[in-house]
Structures are given as structure tokens and as C-alpha cells.
Coordinates of C-alpha atoms in Angstrom, one line a residue:
M1 CA 171.4 272.2 3.9
A2 CA 168.1 270.3 4.1
S3 CA 169.8 267.0 3.2
G4 CA 172.6 265.0 4.9
T5 CA 173.4 265.3 8.6
V6 CA 173.3 268.5 10.7
D7 CA 177.2 268.5 10.8
E8 CA 177.4 268.2 7.1
A9 CA 174.9 271.1 6.7
V10 CA 177.0 273.2 9.0
D11 CA 180.2 272.4 7.0
V12 CA 178.5 273.4 3.8
F13 CA 177.3 276.7 5.4
Y14 CA 180.9 277.5 6.6
S15 CA 182.5 276.6 3.2
I16 CA 180.2 279.0 1.4
L17 CA 180.6 281.7 4.1
Y18 CA 184.4 281.5 4.1
R19 CA 184.5 281.7 0.3
I20 CA 182.4 284.9 0.3
I21 CA 184.6 286.4 3.1
D22 CA 187.8 285.7 1.2
Q23 CA 186.4 287.1 -2.0
F24 CA 184.7 290.3 -0.8
I25 CA 186.1 291.3 2.6
P26 CA 189.5 293.1 2.8
V27 CA 191.8 292.1 5.6
V28 CA 192.9 294.9 7.9
D29 CA 195.4 294.5 10.7
T30 CA 194.1 296.4 13.8
S31 CA 196.5 294.9 16.3
I32 CA 198.6 298.0 16.2
N33 CA 195.9 299.9 18.1
D34 CA 196.6 297.7 21.2
A35 CA 199.8 299.7 21.8
Y36 CA 197.8 302.8 22.7
P37 CA 195.6 303.7 25.7
V38 CA 192.0 302.7 25.4
W39 CA 190.9 306.3 25.1
Y40 CA 193.0 307.0 22.0
D41 CA 190.8 307.4 18.9
R42 CA 191.9 307.0 15.2
A43 CA 192.4 310.7 14.6
L44 CA 194.7 311.0 17.6
I45 CA 196.7 308.0 16.6
N46 CA 197.2 309.4 13.1
L47 CA 198.2 312.8 14.5
L48 CA 200.7 311.0 16.8
R49 CA 202.3 309.2 13.9
E50 CA 202.6 312.5 11.9
K51 CA 204.3 314.1 14.9
Q52 CA 206.8 311.2 15.1
K53 CA 207.6 311.4 11.4
A54 CA 208.2 315.2 11.7
H55 CA 210.4 314.6 14.7
R56 CA 212.5 312.0 12.9
R57 CA 213.0 314.4 9.9
W58 CA 214.2 317.1 12.2
K59 CA 216.6 314.8 14.0
R60 CA 218.0 313.6 10.7
Y61 CA 218.3 316.9 8.7
K62 CA 218.3 319.6 11.5
N63 CA 216.0 321.7 9.3
P64 CA 214.3 324.5 11.3
L65 CA 211.2 324.1 9.2
D66 CA 211.0 320.5 10.2
Y67 CA 211.2 321.5 13.8
D68 CA 208.5 324.1 13.4
T69 CA 206.2 321.4 11.8
F70 CA 207.1 319.1 14.7
S71 CA 206.4 321.7 17.3
M72 CA 203.0 322.6 15.7
L73 CA 201.9 318.9 15.5
R74 CA 203.1 318.4 19.1
G75 CA 200.9 321.3 20.4
R76 CA 197.9 320.1 18.3
M77 CA 198.4 316.6 19.6
N78 CA 198.5 317.7 23.3
V79 CA 195.2 319.6 22.8
M80 CA 193.5 316.6 21.1
Q81 CA 194.9 314.2 23.7
N82 CA 193.4 316.1 26.5
A83 CA 190.1 316.4 24.7
C84 CA 190.0 312.6 24.0
Y85 CA 190.8 311.8 27.6
L86 CA 188.0 314.1 28.9
K87 CA 185.6 312.6 26.4
Y88 CA 186.6 309.1 27.6
L89 CA 186.0 310.0 31.3
A90 CA 182.6 311.5 30.5
H91 CA 181.7 308.4 28.6
C92 CA 182.8 306.2 31.5
Q93 CA 180.7 308.2 34.0
K94 CA 177.6 308.2 31.7
T95 CA 177.7 304.4 30.9
I96 CA 178.9 303.0 34.3
K97 CA 175.3 302.1 35.4
C98 CA 174.6 300.0 32.3
N99 CA 178.1 298.9 31.6
P100 CA 180.2 298.4 34.8
K101 CA 183.1 297.0 32.7
M102 CA 183.9 300.5 31.7
L103 CA 184.9 301.3 35.3
W104 CA 187.3 298.3 35.4
S105 CA 188.7 299.3 32.0
Y106 CA 189.5 302.7 33.4
V107 CA 191.0 301.3 36.6
N108 CA 193.2 298.9 34.7
S109 CA 194.4 301.7 32.4
K110 CA 195.5 303.7 35.5
R111 CA 197.1 300.7 37.1
K112 CA 198.9 299.8 33.9
C113 CA 198.2 296.2 34.6
N114 CA 200.3 293.5 32.8
T115 CA 197.7 291.3 31.1
G116 CA 200.3 288.9 29.7
Y117 CA 201.4 285.5 30.9
P118 CA 204.8 284.7 32.6
G119 CA 207.4 283.2 30.5
I120 CA 208.0 280.5 33.1
M121 CA 205.1 278.7 34.7
T122 CA 204.7 275.7 37.1
L123 CA 202.2 272.9 37.3
D124 CA 202.5 270.4 40.2
D125 CA 205.9 271.8 41.0
K126 CA 207.1 271.1 37.5
Q127 CA 208.6 274.1 35.7
L128 CA 207.6 274.8 32.1
T129 CA 209.0 277.2 29.5
G130 CA 208.1 277.8 25.9
S131 CA 204.6 278.6 24.6
D132 CA 204.0 275.1 23.3
D133 CA 204.8 273.3 26.6
I134 CA 202.8 275.9 28.6
C135 CA 199.7 275.5 26.3
A136 CA 199.9 271.7 26.4
A137 CA 200.1 271.9 30.2
F138 CA 197.2 274.2 30.4
N139 CA 195.2 271.8 28.2
C140 CA 196.0 268.8 30.5
Y141 CA 195.2 270.8 33.6
F142 CA 191.9 272.2 32.4
K143 CA 190.9 268.8 31.1
S144 CA 191.5 267.3 34.6
M145 CA 189.0 269.7 36.2
F146 CA 186.0 268.2 34.5
A147 CA 184.2 265.4 36.5
Q148 CA 183.1 262.2 34.8
P149 CA 179.4 261.2 35.1
T150 CA 178.7 259.2 38.2
C151 CA 176.0 257.0 36.6
S152 CA 175.5 255.3 33.3
S153 CA 174.6 257.4 30.3
S154 CA 171.8 254.9 29.6
V155 CA 169.8 256.6 32.3
A156 CA 169.4 259.7 30.2
G157 CA 168.0 257.7 27.3
Q158 CA 165.2 256.0 29.3
A159 CA 161.6 256.8 28.6
Y160 CA 160.5 260.0 30.3
T161 CA 157.7 259.5 32.9
G162 CA 156.0 261.5 35.5
V163 CA 155.8 264.8 33.6
D164 CA 152.7 266.9 33.4
S165 CA 150.7 267.7 30.3
N166 CA 152.5 271.0 29.8
S167 CA 155.9 269.4 29.5
F168 CA 158.4 270.7 27.0
A169 CA 159.2 268.0 24.4
G170 CA 161.8 269.9 22.4
T171 CA 159.7 270.1 19.2
F172 CA 159.4 273.8 18.9
S173 CA 160.3 275.6 15.6
V174 CA 162.4 278.6 14.9
T175 CA 161.3 281.3 12.6
Q176 CA 163.5 283.4 10.3
K177 CA 162.2 286.5 12.0
T178 CA 163.4 285.3 15.4
V179 CA 166.9 284.5 14.1
F180 CA 167.2 287.9 12.3
K181 CA 166.1 289.7 15.5
M182 CA 168.7 287.8 17.5
L183 CA 171.5 288.4 15.0
S184 CA 170.6 292.1 14.9
K185 CA 171.2 292.5 18.7
L186 CA 174.7 290.9 18.8
D187 CA 177.3 292.8 20.9
T188 CA 179.9 293.8 18.4
K189 CA 182.5 294.4 21.1
K190 CA 182.7 290.6 21.7
G191 CA 185.5 288.7 20.0
A192 CA 185.3 286.0 17.4
G193 CA 185.3 282.3 18.4
G194 CA 187.2 279.4 17.0
D195 CA 185.5 279.9 13.6
L196 CA 187.0 283.4 13.3
I197 CA 183.6 284.9 12.4
P198 CA 183.3 288.2 14.4
P199 CA 179.9 289.4 15.7
F200 CA 180.3 292.7 13.7
F201 CA 180.2 290.7 10.5
V202 CA 177.3 288.6 11.6
L203 CA 175.3 291.7 12.6
K204 CA 175.9 293.5 9.3
C205 CA 174.9 290.4 7.4
A206 CA 172.0 289.4 9.6
G207 CA 169.4 289.4 6.8
P208 CA 171.1 286.9 4.5
L209 CA 172.5 284.8 7.3
S210 CA 169.2 284.4 9.0
V211 CA 167.9 282.1 6.2
P212 CA 170.5 279.3 6.3
L213 CA 170.8 279.6 10.1
C214 CA 167.1 279.2 10.5
I215 CA 167.2 275.9 8.6
I216 CA 170.2 274.6 10.7
F217 CA 168.6 275.7 14.0
N218 CA 165.4 273.9 13.2
R219 CA 167.2 270.7 12.1
S220 CA 169.3 270.8 15.3
V221 CA 166.3 271.1 17.5
S222 CA 164.1 268.6 15.7
E223 CA 166.9 266.0 15.4
G224 CA 168.4 266.6 18.9
I225 CA 171.9 267.2 17.6
F226 CA 174.1 270.1 18.5
P227 CA 176.6 270.6 15.6
A228 CA 180.1 269.4 16.4
K229 CA 181.8 272.5 15.0
W230 CA 179.7 274.7 17.4
K231 CA 181.0 272.7 20.3
E232 CA 184.5 274.0 19.6
A233 CA 185.8 277.0 21.6
S234 CA 188.9 279.1 22.1
I235 CA 190.0 278.5 25.7
V236 CA 191.7 281.5 27.5
P237 CA 193.3 281.0 30.9
L238 CA 192.1 283.7 33.3
H239 CA 194.1 284.5 36.4
K240 CA 191.9 284.0 39.5
K241 CA 194.1 284.3 42.6
G242 CA 197.7 284.1 43.9
T243 CA 200.8 284.2 41.8
K244 CA 200.5 284.3 38.0
C245 CA 203.3 281.7 37.7
K246 CA 201.2 278.8 39.0
M247 CA 198.7 277.2 36.6
E248 CA 196.5 276.1 39.5
N249 CA 195.6 279.8 40.0
Y250 CA 193.9 280.0 36.6
R251 CA 190.5 279.0 35.4
P252 CA 189.4 278.5 31.8
I253 CA 187.2 280.9 29.9
S254 CA 185.5 279.5 26.7
I255 CA 185.1 281.9 23.8
L256 CA 182.3 280.3 21.8
N257 CA 181.4 280.8 18.2
V258 CA 178.7 283.4 17.5
F259 CA 176.3 281.0 15.9
A260 CA 176.6 278.5 18.7
K261 CA 175.7 281.2 21.2
C262 CA 172.7 282.1 19.0
L263 CA 171.4 278.5 19.0
E264 CA 171.9 278.3 22.8
R265 CA 169.8 281.5 23.1
V266 CA 167.0 280.0 21.0
V267 CA 166.8 277.0 23.2
Y268 CA 167.2 279.1 26.4
D269 CA 164.2 281.3 25.5
E270 CA 162.1 278.1 25.1
V271 CA 163.1 276.2 28.2
Y272 CA 163.4 279.1 30.6
P273 CA 159.7 279.4 31.3
M274 CA 159.7 275.7 32.2
I275 CA 162.8 275.9 34.4
I276 CA 161.8 279.0 36.3
K277 CA 158.8 277.2 37.7
G278 CA 161.0 274.8 39.6
I279 CA 163.5 277.4 41.0
P280 CA 162.8 278.7 44.5
E281 CA 162.2 282.3 45.2
E282 CA 165.3 282.4 47.4
Q283 CA 167.6 281.9 44.4
H284 CA 169.0 285.0 42.8
G285 CA 171.8 283.8 40.6
F286 CA 171.1 283.3 36.9
V287 CA 167.5 284.4 37.2
K288 CA 165.9 287.2 35.3
G289 CA 165.3 290.3 37.4
R290 CA 167.6 289.0 40.2
S291 CA 171.3 289.3 40.9
T292 CA 173.9 289.5 43.6
T293 CA 172.5 293.1 44.3
S294 CA 169.0 291.9 45.0
N295 CA 170.4 289.0 47.1
L296 CA 172.5 291.4 49.2
S297 CA 169.5 293.8 49.6
L298 CA 167.3 291.0 51.1
F299 CA 170.2 289.8 53.2
V300 CA 170.8 293.3 54.7
S301 CA 167.1 293.7 55.3
D302 CA 166.9 290.4 57.2
V303 CA 169.9 291.4 59.3
H304 CA 168.4 294.7 60.1
R305 CA 165.1 293.0 61.0
G306 CA 166.9 290.7 63.4
M307 CA 168.8 293.5 65.0
G308 CA 165.5 295.4 65.5
F309 CA 164.0 292.4 67.3
Q310 CA 167.4 291.8 69.1
S311 CA 167.4 288.2 67.8
Q312 CA 170.3 286.1 66.7
V313 CA 171.2 286.0 63.0
D314 CA 173.2 283.0 61.7
V315 CA 174.8 283.1 58.3
M316 CA 176.4 280.1 56.5
Y317 CA 178.8 280.7 53.6
T318 CA 179.6 277.9 51.1
D319 CA 181.7 277.9 48.0
F320 CA 181.7 275.1 45.4
E321 CA 185.1 275.0 43.8
R322 CA 184.8 275.0 39.9
A323 CA 181.1 274.3 40.2
F324 CA 180.4 274.6 36.4
D325 CA 183.3 272.3 35.5
R326 CA 182.1 269.6 37.8
V327 CA 178.4 269.4 36.8
D328 CA 177.3 265.8 36.2
H329 CA 175.5 266.0 32.8
I330 CA 173.5 262.8 33.5
I331 CA 172.2 264.2 36.8
L332 CA 171.5 267.4 35.0
L333 CA 169.4 265.6 32.4
Q334 CA 167.5 263.9 35.2
K335 CA 166.8 267.3 36.8
L336 CA 165.5 268.7 33.6
Q337 CA 163.2 265.7 33.2
Q338 CA 161.8 266.4 36.7
L339 CA 161.0 269.9 35.6
G340 CA 159.0 268.6 32.7
I341 CA 161.6 269.1 29.9
T342 CA 161.9 266.1 27.7
G343 CA 163.2 265.6 24.2
I344 CA 165.5 263.6 22.0
Y345 CA 168.7 262.3 23.6
T346 CA 171.4 261.3 21.1
G347 CA 174.2 260.6 23.6
G348 CA 176.2 263.6 22.3

């Protein structure tokens, strides 16, 4: 992995990893669990299946003993079902402060929301049917959202000037200890990206994986190249507003590879101290220790203060449509330069 290009090193890494997975990890189909409520555990699912088997035997043979077995399993399942549900509610109440998603998981389970996509969808008044046609249309629509750079890419490659002596030059090194610590904190509830490597597997193999990943991360940073395979992502259309039949009412969500997110985190931890110096105190989004909650708290405080002095309070609301999709990367590089963040630009 120390020779060849960064992309070649990543290809070697994946070839070895996939070979080990195929040889030593059994394949288990867990999709069947999606047919049950979120609060069903494995024991309850197994008991439900045993009850269904007993019911089928009784229906077929009309044996009183089979009915007694079915009746006994049905009663046991009802007791376990109530216990699992109460346990799930208690868990939701306990973790709602640190994990608000649990609340929406419970709400959706009560609503019995249909999370699927319509069989017939429209784009620009054109009706589409069939999964292949719909996927191709989503691809074209999402691709059209991204704005092209407004200035030449050569601007980003110009010599960096006007930065202070504490500028970040992109020459930091990553230690194996840092990589191991990062892999050990992965959220195993997240899904796998395009490489089909789940976070659970990475977490369990954090020790051995931290060695080759440390080499790749350091090469990527020092050479200024983000591996092409880690730029790949699984795109999921997320319904945003209006009817579900119109593609214009969806926005794309990118499910990145686990290793790509780890490399992004490494760079983020290094550049954040530089970026935060240029961010005004009034900004609350994407800043540590601040959120929409802190923003609303200050806003309400200002409104109350104005009401106390009987003064006028003016509020202006703005909404940038698809803001992240329309970021000009050339302008972004220029902004980073102004904050003192320099480095190697490869045009990728």
C-alpha cells in the first residue's frame, strides 16, 4: 500500500478485505425482520413462528393436542408481546433526550407510515413506470440540481498568499491510535455504503483495520488525493414535501462508505480549529456547542427584551433552496484560503 497511487492502494485494500470476508464471515439474511414491528425482539419472533406452525398443524389434522399446543403458545406470546412493548416504550422515554430519532421511530410505528415509493412517478409532467426508468429519471433529476463552478478551476491552483504564520498547510500526519479510536466509536446502527462494508464489521475489526487505513489516510492527506472509490455513494431519494408521485418533491441523501466518513472526520478534526476562528458568534448551524435550540433561545430572549422596552422587533426569514447541492467548490476553496487553510490542489 506504500507504492503505486492512492487509488491503487485502496483497490488492494478492498481486494484483501473482500477475500477475508468471503472466506470467514457467514452470510445471514436479516431482511425478514423488517416485516415485524420495531419493538419485536428475536425471542418474540421465534415464539410467533412456533405458534403459527402449531396453528397450521391443528388446521390440517384437527388434533386436540395440536390445539392445546397452539393455545399455550398463543397465551405465552401475548404475555411476551406486552412485555416487549412496555420495554420498548421505557427505552424510548429513557433515550429520547440523547436520541430524538427514537421518538420518530415510535410515531411512525403508530402511524403505520408507508415508506415505499409509488409505482408510477412523474418528472416534468412525464409519467414513468418501472424501477429502471424511475431510477434513471431520479439520477438525471438529482444530477441537474448541482451547480457548475462560476469561475475557472485554475483559480484554486494559484499560489496561496495573504495567510498568517499559523496557516494550515495540509501536512499533518495521522497516527494508528487516532484511527483505532475513531473506528471504535462507529455507530453500528448506520447502514453500509456502496462498498457493502457495515460499521458493525469495521468496529469489531478496528485493531487490524487501523494499520492499513492509517497508511492510506496519511498518503491521501500528504498527496492531496481523495480515493475515487470513497467518492462513491448510495443515493436514496427522501420525500421532502407534497405528493410522493412527483420527483421534484424528493431530495437526495448520500450514504457514504464507512472508511470515507472516517477520512473526512480526520480532516475535519484538523481544519475545524482554523475554520471556527472565521465564523461569527451569531452562527449556530454546524458549530460545536450550538444548534437550532441555542439559536431559538437567543431569538426568544431578544424578542422578550424588545417587548420589555416596548420597541419594534423585525425578523427576516430566508431559505436557500438546495443550498448544499449548489455550493460552488471554487469559491469554497477561496474561502478556505482566506481562513488560512492551504494545501495541495489536484483538481479532483
